[in-house]
Amino acid sequence: MPAQPYDDAPTRRDNPLPPRGEQPQPRSRSRARQDPRTVSNQETMVSEGPRRSRRKESGGPPEPPGPPAKKAGGGWRRFVPSWKIVVAAIVVLSAGMFGMIMVAYANTTVPTLTQDDATAQQSTIYYSDGSVIAHLGKKREIVKLAQMDENVREATIAIENKTFYEDSGISIPGMARSLWMTATGQQLQGASTITQQMARNYFKGLSQEVSIKRKIDEIFVAVKLDDTMTKDQILETYLNTVNFGRAWGVEAAAKAYFGDNATAAKLTPEQGAYLAARIQQPGWAADEPALRSRFNDVIRNMAAVWPEKYGNLPQTAKFPKLENDANNNELGGAKGYMVMQVLEELKQRGLLTPDEVRSGGFDIYSTFDKKLMRAAREAVTSTMKSNNMSKEFHGSLAAVDPRNGRVVAFYGGSNYVKDQFNEPFDAKKQAASAFKPYVLAAWLQAGYSLKSYVPGNETVPKELPGQQAGGIKNSHNVGRAVDVVKATAESVNTAFVSMAFALPNQLDDVKNLVEAAGFNQARMEEDVKKHHYQFAIGSAPVTVVEQAAGYSIFANGGKYTRYHVVKDVKLNGKVVYPEVKVAKSVIDPAVAADATVAMQEVLRSGTARGKGLGNRPAAGKTGTNNDENGAWFVGYTPQLSAAVGFYREQCVTKTGKVVRPLSNSACPTTPNGKPHPKYNGDNPYSAAREVGLGFEGAGPPTITWQKFMLAAHEGKPIEQFPARAEIGLPENIVPSPTPTPSPTPSDNPFDEENPFDEDQGVDQDCLIAPCDDETTNDDVPTNEDDLGGGPEFPQTSSDGGVSGGGGNVPDPRPSGREPMSTRPEDH
């Protein structure tokens, strides 16, 4: 059979073949031209089917091979990358992560600023002799690593970071566990190395937040620290920083738990283990079960890490004996009054804030004498007890060294924790007749002498600006004229008001003098505006400590040194803030000497006669406010000036009912001190109102002063006052009295009107007559309807002090200051 040409193929059938016997219709010529097939064997025929199919069908030779066909199959296998791709991806990711870590590490800087709490050390306040009054702030003492016993160092490493000396500042297993649990929201695991803990607690910039970011920052800093600090430096910083509960730092902790004689350099293995056990939970009680359990863990770890040294410790160790916490209340009793006054002075001087004191590690030496502080307390409390004074009575005392202004003693209250009001520094009361010596000093300073005669029965001029109806009077008859010494001894009101009026600059001379002697300028100016010439007889409110310091000008030759309670402040053994004791001259020495002569007579023959110091020279002045609302005695020797003040406050409700004060002498804010829907701090149930003491300045105040001064001078040499100077010339405001015959030795030195006759029961120190309870004056305003200030203290004045203080003082005249008439010519 002849072979068929390769390109010969069956003719495409556009239509079905006709039935046999029928002839196909002839094609047109045009159709023949369009058909790609030809009738000639030499012409190529183009098939519409695949060429390969034709070969197979025709049984011709095979074609050349085409591209390989894909294998049959599918599913998840098609998504699995080959191992080569996986390895390449891991390498790339690892390199990227490593690069990022290296960049972050390179950009991490070691902090240079420390946290305030990390280096904060408590300050200590001392008595003047160096004995401790109180510790303030965090107990911490920075010591070198060599001063820390190996026992406590190794115990800390055993329980906190066994690989401390081998690791690079971080623990990879612990860190991984901690990060995983943080990321999964589970409870955080500590797993921090000693280096990490030190970084977190010591340097600023690392927060205490619970987050992965904080941990990463902490890790980078810890690694850097391990590169820049030695292991011993890190451990030393850590043990000086960490909180042990009662104290911060291992040195202070040793003392806090094992006694004042203990040190970090001398600790038993058990003591070291105890301190290390406290690090995890410093708030644990001293011997609670959880702490005992961790103590045993520390012992076992020590034996495991250093078997040759502590191998037998688990069998022999006993829980150490602990000291009671001596820091339960550093401010109890009188300590709080001393501490707070020291802090206040440092703040007022602009040296240290209370927070700086509590964290600065200062040694602050106060002016307080431990023995005299006890003597002041005993003098006040024993007098109050012997006179059956209730909690309505308030007594205070302050003593100042006149040569340097140091407050050597005071009594401010029985217990600072219960009552924070410091009586001699905070209570501002009318000075009453104890203010008259300043008028006497101004009189002598003006060139007038003690031999001058001054009014005894009525003021000159008779009417003075600010006086109440009836004028200023005395409670006893001293005659028409008295000399200045007798006016001082018998506390003659009319004399001192007239003396103030006769001064060249009148009240300004007195005001300027007392301001130079340390009294608050704003209070003095306000009182002059309000009470005018009653200022000369003590209407101005003053404090007990101001009075004690003010009388220093008489005891110290006219010189005044501002009173203060801080001697010096030391830091690391060096004085950083020295004592300020600059003295200034307020009056001439001769003025001080002659004023002392007059005030000595107060204790010899005047209102306080018989209450001196025996053969030791002393001088002073009594004072009693209107209605005996306040009572004073201020006196001095060449070595010491002391002031005593008493006042009384009743707790009165708005309906006028008198209720008992609380245990701290404060008036109850609510009935019986229990919660009440109506009464609270803004609407108190009761408030304080000053009432009469029932005694004068010559009574309990002078007795208290005498007790204290006798105790304070025990064992001290007797010093004499300067001799009388006879300064100035007589300046008689009234004519001198007609001389009377001298009494014979058998005569009574006092006539029937002897003002010192105890049977007469008169009050020579009364500020403004009438002064006894039997005589009343409807024109004298009273404060019986005034509830005063808060439950702790009366109302305050514009300068923050107490207005009014003791006694009822008249309001200023509506017309203000009246023109002053000139005094009559001397006779």
JSON list of C-alpha atoms in Angstrom, two decimals, residues 396-464:
[
{"chain": "A", "resi": 396, "resn": "SER", "atom": "CA", "xyz": [4.08, 76.37, 129.72]},
{"chain": "A", "resi": 397, "resn": "LEU", "atom": "CA", "xyz": [7.67, 77.32, 130.38]},
{"chain": "A", "resi": 398, "resn": "ALA", "atom": "CA", "xyz": [10.66, 78.36, 128.29]},
{"chain": "A", "resi": 399, "resn": "ALA", "atom": "CA", "xyz": [14.23, 79.07, 129.34]},
{"chain": "A", "resi": 400, "resn": "VAL", "atom": "CA", "xyz": [16.86, 80.88, 127.26]},
{"chain": "A", "resi": 401, "resn": "ASP", "atom": "CA", "xyz": [20.56, 81.36, 127.81]},
{"chain": "A", "resi": 402, "resn": "PRO", "atom": "CA", "xyz": [20.77, 85.19, 127.66]},
{"chain": "A", "resi": 403, "resn": "ARG", "atom": "CA", "xyz": [24.38, 85.13, 126.49]},
{"chain": "A", "resi": 404, "resn": "ASN", "atom": "CA", "xyz": [23.72, 83.30, 123.21]},
{"chain": "A", "resi": 405, "resn": "GLY", "atom": "CA", "xyz": [19.95, 82.99, 122.66]},
{"chain": "A", "resi": 406, "resn": "ARG", "atom": "CA", "xyz": [19.85, 79.23, 123.03]},
{"chain": "A", "resi": 407, "resn": "VAL", "atom": "CA", "xyz": [16.55, 77.75, 124.17]},
{"chain": "A", "resi": 408, "resn": "VAL", "atom": "CA", "xyz": [17.91, 75.34, 126.73]},
{"chain": "A", "resi": 409, "resn": "ALA", "atom": "CA", "xyz": [14.58, 74.03, 128.02]},
{"chain": "A", "resi": 410, "resn": "PHE", "atom": "CA", "xyz": [10.83, 74.29, 127.61]},
{"chain": "A", "resi": 411, "resn": "TYR", "atom": "CA", "xyz": [7.63, 72.52, 128.52]},
{"chain": "A", "resi": 412, "resn": "GLY", "atom": "CA", "xyz": [5.21, 72.35, 125.62]},
{"chain": "A", "resi": 413, "resn": "GLY", "atom": "CA", "xyz": [2.81, 69.59, 126.65]},
{"chain": "A", "resi": 414, "resn": "SER", "atom": "CA", "xyz": [2.63, 66.12, 128.11]},
{"chain": "A", "resi": 415, "resn": "ASN", "atom": "CA", "xyz": [2.62, 64.07, 124.90]},
{"chain": "A", "resi": 416, "resn": "TYR", "atom": "CA", "xyz": [3.11, 65.31, 121.35]},
{"chain": "A", "resi": 417, "resn": "VAL", "atom": "CA", "xyz": [1.35, 62.28, 119.87]},
{"chain": "A", "resi": 418, "resn": "LYS", "atom": "CA", "xyz": [-1.88, 63.23, 121.62]},
{"chain": "A", "resi": 419, "resn": "ASP", "atom": "CA", "xyz": [-1.57, 67.02, 121.43]},
{"chain": "A", "resi": 420, "resn": "GLN", "atom": "CA", "xyz": [0.64, 68.70, 118.82]},
{"chain": "A", "resi": 421, "resn": "PHE", "atom": "CA", "xyz": [0.13, 72.23, 120.15]},
{"chain": "A", "resi": 422, "resn": "ASN", "atom": "CA", "xyz": [3.47, 73.45, 121.53]},
{"chain": "A", "resi": 423, "resn": "GLU", "atom": "CA", "xyz": [2.43, 75.90, 124.26]},
{"chain": "A", "resi": 424, "resn": "PRO", "atom": "CA", "xyz": [5.53, 78.13, 124.69]},
{"chain": "A", "resi": 425, "resn": "PHE", "atom": "CA", "xyz": [6.07, 78.48, 120.94]},
{"chain": "A", "resi": 426, "resn": "ASP", "atom": "CA", "xyz": [2.49, 78.48, 119.64]},
{"chain": "A", "resi": 427, "resn": "ALA", "atom": "CA", "xyz": [0.28, 80.08, 122.32]},
{"chain": "A", "resi": 428, "resn": "LYS", "atom": "CA", "xyz": [0.11, 83.85, 121.88]},
{"chain": "A", "resi": 429, "resn": "LYS", "atom": "CA", "xyz": [-1.35, 85.53, 124.95]},
{"chain": "A", "resi": 430, "resn": "GLN", "atom": "CA", "xyz": [-1.51, 89.09, 126.26]},
{"chain": "A", "resi": 431, "resn": "ALA", "atom": "CA", "xyz": [1.70, 89.85, 128.14]},
{"chain": "A", "resi": 432, "resn": "ALA", "atom": "CA", "xyz": [-0.12, 91.87, 130.82]},
{"chain": "A", "resi": 433, "resn": "SER", "atom": "CA", "xyz": [2.13, 93.52, 133.41]},
{"chain": "A", "resi": 434, "resn": "ALA", "atom": "CA", "xyz": [5.06, 91.28, 132.43]},
{"chain": "A", "resi": 435, "resn": "PHE", "atom": "CA", "xyz": [5.38, 93.68, 129.47]},
{"chain": "A", "resi": 436, "resn": "LYS", "atom": "CA", "xyz": [6.03, 96.74, 131.65]},
{"chain": "A", "resi": 437, "resn": "PRO", "atom": "CA", "xyz": [9.82, 96.25, 131.92]},
{"chain": "A", "resi": 438, "resn": "TYR", "atom": "CA", "xyz": [10.13, 97.18, 128.24]},
{"chain": "A", "resi": 439, "resn": "VAL", "atom": "CA", "xyz": [8.47, 100.53, 128.99]},
{"chain": "A", "resi": 440, "resn": "LEU", "atom": "CA", "xyz": [10.90, 100.87, 131.89]},
{"chain": "A", "resi": 441, "resn": "ALA", "atom": "CA", "xyz": [13.83, 100.18, 129.53]},
{"chain": "A", "resi": 442, "resn": "ALA", "atom": "CA", "xyz": [12.56, 102.76, 127.02]},
{"chain": "A", "resi": 443, "resn": "TRP", "atom": "CA", "xyz": [12.19, 105.26, 129.88]},
{"chain": "A", "resi": 444, "resn": "LEU", "atom": "CA", "xyz": [15.77, 104.75, 131.04]},
{"chain": "A", "resi": 445, "resn": "GLN", "atom": "CA", "xyz": [17.08, 104.68, 127.48]},
{"chain": "A", "resi": 446, "resn": "ALA", "atom": "CA", "xyz": [15.47, 108.09, 126.91]},
{"chain": "A", "resi": 447, "resn": "GLY", "atom": "CA", "xyz": [17.69, 109.52, 129.66]},
{"chain": "A", "resi": 448, "resn": "TYR", "atom": "CA", "xyz": [15.21, 109.46, 132.55]},
{"chain": "A", "resi": 449, "resn": "SER", "atom": "CA", "xyz": [16.15, 107.86, 135.85]},
{"chain": "A", "resi": 450, "resn": "LEU", "atom": "CA", "xyz": [14.69, 105.49, 138.41]},
{"chain": "A", "resi": 451, "resn": "LYS", "atom": "CA", "xyz": [14.30, 108.45, 140.77]},
{"chain": "A", "resi": 452, "resn": "SER", "atom": "CA", "xyz": [11.61, 109.99, 138.61]},
{"chain": "A", "resi": 453, "resn": "TYR", "atom": "CA", "xyz": [8.13, 110.33, 140.12]},
{"chain": "A", "resi": 454, "resn": "VAL", "atom": "CA", "xyz": [5.27, 108.97, 138.10]},
{"chain": "A", "resi": 455, "resn": "PRO", "atom": "CA", "xyz": [1.44, 108.96, 138.57]},
{"chain": "A", "resi": 456, "resn": "GLY", "atom": "CA", "xyz": [0.04, 106.61, 141.17]},
{"chain": "A", "resi": 457, "resn": "ASN", "atom": "CA", "xyz": [-3.71, 107.23, 141.10]},
{"chain": "A", "resi": 458, "resn": "GLU", "atom": "CA", "xyz": [-4.56, 108.40, 137.60]},
{"chain": "A", "resi": 459, "resn": "THR", "atom": "CA", "xyz": [-2.83, 108.78, 134.29]},
{"chain": "A", "resi": 460, "resn": "VAL", "atom": "CA", "xyz": [-1.27, 111.97, 133.00]},
{"chain": "A", "resi": 461, "resn": "PRO", "atom": "CA", "xyz": [-2.97, 113.09, 130.87]},
{"chain": "A", "resi": 462, "resn": "LYS", "atom": "CA", "xyz": [-6.18, 111.81, 132.39]},
{"chain": "A", "resi": 463, "resn": "GLU", "atom": "CA", "xyz": [-7.59, 110.74, 129.04]},
{"chain": "A", "resi": 464, "resn": "LEU", "atom": "CA", "xyz": [-5.52, 108.71, 126.60]}
]
